[in-house]
Amino acid sequence: MATRVERLQALFAPLSIDSFLVSSPSNQQYLVGASVMSGDGYLLVTAKRAVFITDARYQTELTQVIPQIPLVITRSYLQAVNDVLEADGATVLGIEDQLTIREFEWLDEHLMTDIVPLADVADELRQVKEADELAAIRRATQLTSAGLEALFTVLKPGMTERQVAQWLEQ
């Protein structure tokens, strides 16, 4: 079974790109299982590999959580993106539409690759659920149903919404 990064790479040809810059923390988390705060780094996926670009604050955590993904530790994130793209011979970079104008302008001015803004690429991958995701959704649904059934046994007229919420939390 293909990894999520491989599924993203499989979209490169239909999208006419050979690399993709993931800036959204939720999409980073989905694709490789770890993320950084928005603006604190990028996941760069080329046809050859995936690389996480961030600074030293995240190095220990990312090394432990995603040891299979190479890290580029720097404070010049966008320059590191450029360096990896050049090293991998990438020519067309897809970017998420969450990039700031300043980030886009820097990329546009400094990259040798063409830039293609693409909306919802990773989001569309996330729509197709894998077996473990479906199992987690089923389990969450079961727990929610069990919680509501138990609530009905203690629910009494006059209880406030706050009391009910506190009971559910316990």
mmCIF file of C-alpha atoms in Angstrom:
data_model
loop_
_atom_site.group_PDB
_atom_site.id
_atom_site.type_symbol
_atom_site.label_atom_id
_atom_site.label_comp_id
_atom_site.label_asym_id
_atom_site.label_seq_id
_atom_site.Cartn_x
_atom_site.Cartn_y
_atom_site.Cartn_z
ATOM 1 C CA MET A 1 0.000 0.000 0.000
ATOM 2 C CA ALA A 2 1.316 3.426 -0.937
ATOM 3 C CA THR A 3 2.196 5.889 1.779
ATOM 4 C CA ARG A 4 0.426 9.217 1.895
ATOM 5 C CA VAL A 5 3.505 10.952 0.504
ATOM 6 C CA GLU A 6 3.572 8.446 -2.369
ATOM 7 C CA ARG A 7 -0.116 9.127 -3.025
ATOM 8 C CA LEU A 8 0.725 12.850 -3.218
ATOM 9 C CA GLN A 9 3.637 12.138 -5.562
ATOM 10 C CA ALA A 10 1.275 10.124 -7.780
ATOM 11 C CA LEU A 11 -0.680 13.337 -8.357
ATOM 12 C CA PHE A 12 2.354 15.198 -9.686
ATOM 13 C CA ALA A 13 1.943 14.128 -13.328
ATOM 14 C CA PRO A 14 -1.799 14.911 -13.536
ATOM 15 C CA LEU A 15 -1.134 18.298 -11.902
ATOM 16 C CA SER A 16 1.892 18.973 -14.165
ATOM 17 C CA ILE A 17 4.215 19.525 -11.180
ATOM 18 C CA ASP A 18 7.279 17.687 -9.874
ATOM 19 C CA SER A 19 7.290 19.014 -6.306
ATOM 20 C CA PHE A 20 4.844 20.295 -3.714
ATOM 21 C CA LEU A 21 5.303 22.614 -0.729
ATOM 22 C CA VAL A 22 3.095 21.824 2.263
ATOM 23 C CA SER A 23 2.699 24.784 4.604
ATOM 24 C CA SER A 24 -0.506 23.788 6.395
ATOM 25 C CA PRO A 25 0.182 22.088 9.755
ATOM 26 C CA SER A 26 -2.876 19.863 9.379
ATOM 27 C CA ASN A 27 -1.694 18.686 5.962
ATOM 28 C CA GLN A 28 1.846 18.123 7.269
ATOM 29 C CA GLN A 29 0.366 16.036 10.079
ATOM 30 C CA TYR A 30 -1.753 14.042 7.646
ATOM 31 C CA LEU A 31 1.048 13.356 5.176
ATOM 32 C CA VAL A 32 3.905 12.404 7.528
ATOM 33 C CA GLY A 33 2.478 12.210 11.043
ATOM 34 C CA ALA A 34 4.021 15.390 12.455
ATOM 35 C CA SER A 35 3.712 19.132 12.024
ATOM 36 C CA VAL A 36 5.070 22.437 13.230
ATOM 37 C CA MET A 37 3.254 25.632 14.094
ATOM 38 C CA SER A 38 2.101 27.606 11.087
ATOM 39 C CA GLY A 39 5.012 29.658 9.757
ATOM 40 C CA ASP A 40 7.637 27.531 11.545
ATOM 41 C CA GLY A 41 8.538 25.287 8.641
ATOM 42 C CA TYR A 42 7.470 23.353 5.589
ATOM 43 C CA LEU A 43 7.149 19.833 4.326
ATOM 44 C CA LEU A 44 8.640 19.732 0.834
ATOM 45 C CA VAL A 45 7.765 16.742 -1.323
ATOM 46 C CA THR A 46 9.682 16.238 -4.560
ATOM 47 C CA ALA A 47 9.481 13.365 -7.008
ATOM 48 C CA LYS A 48 12.509 11.881 -5.211
ATOM 49 C CA ARG A 49 11.766 12.422 -1.510
ATOM 50 C CA ALA A 50 10.037 14.270 1.291
ATOM 51 C CA VAL A 51 12.021 16.680 3.470
ATOM 52 C CA PHE A 52 10.874 18.582 6.550
ATOM 53 C CA ILE A 53 12.342 22.085 6.751
ATOM 54 C CA THR A 54 12.211 23.782 10.142
ATOM 55 C CA ASP A 55 14.413 25.184 12.887
ATOM 56 C CA ALA A 56 16.206 23.669 15.875
ATOM 57 C CA ARG A 57 13.219 24.092 18.217
ATOM 58 C CA TYR A 58 11.526 21.139 16.517
ATOM 59 C CA GLN A 59 14.564 18.983 15.763
ATOM 60 C CA THR A 60 14.394 16.597 18.737
ATOM 61 C CA GLU A 61 10.656 16.023 18.470
ATOM 62 C CA LEU A 62 10.615 15.513 14.700
ATOM 63 C CA THR A 63 13.633 13.213 14.798
ATOM 64 C CA GLN A 64 11.768 10.990 17.255
ATOM 65 C CA VAL A 65 8.293 11.206 15.694
ATOM 66 C CA ILE A 66 9.233 10.938 12.004
ATOM 67 C CA PRO A 67 12.721 9.400 11.846
ATOM 68 C CA GLN A 68 12.119 8.315 8.229
ATOM 69 C CA ILE A 69 11.800 11.925 7.006
ATOM 70 C CA PRO A 70 15.066 13.855 6.570
ATOM 71 C CA LEU A 71 15.181 17.208 8.351
ATOM 72 C CA VAL A 72 16.734 20.428 7.160
ATOM 73 C CA ILE A 73 17.376 22.551 10.252
ATOM 74 C CA THR A 74 17.643 26.233 9.401
ATOM 75 C CA ARG A 75 16.116 29.646 10.048
ATOM 76 C CA SER A 76 16.032 30.363 6.308
ATOM 77 C CA TYR A 77 13.150 28.066 5.436
ATOM 78 C CA LEU A 78 12.472 29.356 1.954
ATOM 79 C CA GLN A 79 16.146 29.330 0.990
ATOM 80 C CA ALA A 80 16.254 25.702 2.137
ATOM 81 C CA VAL A 81 13.222 24.991 -0.068
ATOM 82 C CA ASN A 82 15.146 26.482 -2.985
ATOM 83 C CA ASP A 83 18.252 24.420 -2.166
ATOM 84 C CA VAL A 84 16.329 21.124 -2.010
ATOM 85 C CA LEU A 85 14.466 21.890 -5.231
ATOM 86 C CA GLU A 86 17.754 22.592 -7.017
ATOM 87 C CA ALA A 87 19.384 19.450 -5.577
ATOM 88 C CA ASP A 88 16.469 17.294 -6.723
ATOM 89 C CA GLY A 89 16.215 18.928 -10.156
ATOM 90 C CA ALA A 90 12.643 20.078 -9.649
ATOM 91 C CA THR A 91 11.226 22.422 -12.259
ATOM 92 C CA VAL A 92 7.583 23.055 -11.241
ATOM 93 C CA LEU A 93 6.585 23.616 -7.605
ATOM 94 C CA GLY A 94 2.994 23.293 -6.496
ATOM 95 C CA ILE A 95 2.136 25.368 -3.456
ATOM 96 C CA GLU A 96 -0.811 25.395 -1.084
ATOM 97 C CA ASP A 97 -3.006 28.447 -1.162
ATOM 98 C CA GLN A 98 -2.262 29.189 2.521
ATOM 99 C CA LEU A 99 1.114 30.771 1.803
ATOM 100 C CA THR A 100 1.356 34.436 2.693
ATOM 101 C CA ILE A 101 1.896 36.999 -0.021
ATOM 102 C CA ARG A 102 5.364 37.677 1.384
ATOM 103 C CA GLU A 103 6.286 33.974 1.161
ATOM 104 C CA PHE A 104 4.899 33.715 -2.358
ATOM 105 C CA GLU A 105 6.773 36.824 -3.484
ATOM 106 C CA TRP A 106 10.046 35.482 -2.054
ATOM 107 C CA LEU A 107 9.558 32.170 -3.852
ATOM 108 C CA ASP A 108 8.592 33.910 -7.082
ATOM 109 C CA GLU A 109 11.658 36.116 -6.948
ATOM 110 C CA HIS A 110 14.244 33.520 -5.896
ATOM 111 C CA LEU A 111 13.232 30.114 -7.219
ATOM 112 C CA MET A 112 14.426 28.786 -10.532
ATOM 113 C CA THR A 113 11.326 26.581 -10.647
ATOM 114 C CA ASP A 114 7.926 27.620 -11.899
ATOM 115 C CA ILE A 115 5.319 28.055 -9.148
ATOM 116 C CA VAL A 116 1.772 26.758 -9.439
ATOM 117 C CA PRO A 117 -0.704 27.695 -6.679
ATOM 118 C CA LEU A 118 -2.990 24.717 -6.075
ATOM 119 C CA ALA A 119 -5.948 24.619 -3.731
ATOM 120 C CA ASP A 120 -7.017 21.561 -1.759
ATOM 121 C CA VAL A 121 -4.494 19.020 -3.112
ATOM 122 C CA ALA A 122 -3.731 17.450 0.278
ATOM 123 C CA ASP A 123 -7.293 18.080 1.437
ATOM 124 C CA GLU A 124 -8.587 15.936 -1.410
ATOM 125 C CA LEU A 125 -6.195 13.137 -0.415
ATOM 126 C CA ARG A 126 -7.567 13.356 3.120
ATOM 127 C CA GLN A 127 -11.124 12.731 1.894
ATOM 128 C CA VAL A 128 -10.346 9.091 1.050
ATOM 129 C CA LYS A 129 -10.113 7.299 4.393
ATOM 130 C CA GLU A 130 -7.676 4.483 5.051
ATOM 131 C CA ALA A 131 -8.590 1.364 7.045
ATOM 132 C CA ASP A 132 -7.075 2.672 10.302
ATOM 133 C CA GLU A 133 -8.884 5.998 9.925
ATOM 134 C CA LEU A 134 -12.189 4.223 9.351
ATOM 135 C CA ALA A 135 -11.574 2.063 12.425
ATOM 136 C CA ALA A 136 -10.872 5.165 14.524
ATOM 137 C CA ILE A 137 -14.061 6.838 13.265
ATOM 138 C CA ARG A 138 -16.083 3.713 14.099
ATOM 139 C CA ARG A 139 -14.557 3.563 17.587
ATOM 140 C CA ALA A 140 -15.266 7.263 18.194
ATOM 141 C CA THR A 141 -18.859 6.754 17.074
ATOM 142 C CA GLN A 142 -19.241 3.784 19.440
ATOM 143 C CA LEU A 143 -17.826 5.786 22.354
ATOM 144 C CA THR A 144 -20.109 8.736 21.586
ATOM 145 C CA SER A 145 -23.166 6.484 21.437
ATOM 146 C CA ALA A 146 -22.205 4.764 24.696
ATOM 147 C CA GLY A 147 -21.716 8.152 26.376
ATOM 148 C CA LEU A 148 -25.119 9.392 25.258
ATOM 149 C CA GLU A 149 -26.836 6.174 26.339
ATOM 150 C CA ALA A 150 -25.225 6.466 29.776
ATOM 151 C CA LEU A 151 -26.231 10.130 29.954
ATOM 152 C CA PHE A 152 -29.895 9.251 29.430
ATOM 153 C CA THR A 153 -29.789 7.138 32.614
ATOM 154 C CA VAL A 154 -28.754 10.128 34.777
ATOM 155 C CA LEU A 155 -30.466 12.982 32.953
ATOM 156 C CA LYS A 156 -33.113 14.638 35.146
ATOM 157 C CA PRO A 157 -35.379 17.637 34.707
ATOM 158 C CA GLY A 158 -33.759 20.765 36.066
ATOM 159 C CA MET A 159 -30.165 19.762 35.222
ATOM 160 C CA THR A 160 -28.278 22.616 33.619
ATOM 161 C CA GLU A 161 -26.333 22.306 30.417
ATOM 162 C CA ARG A 162 -23.168 22.848 32.448
ATOM 163 C CA GLN A 163 -24.017 19.954 34.780
ATOM 164 C CA VAL A 164 -24.664 17.658 31.835
ATOM 165 C CA ALA A 165 -21.373 18.700 30.200
ATOM 166 C CA GLN A 166 -19.476 18.112 33.454
ATOM 167 C CA TRP A 167 -21.043 14.660 33.795
ATOM 168 C CA LEU A 168 -20.060 13.780 30.230
ATOM 169 C CA GLU A 169 -16.490 14.945 30.795
ATOM 170 C CA GLN A 170 -16.213 12.725 33.875
#
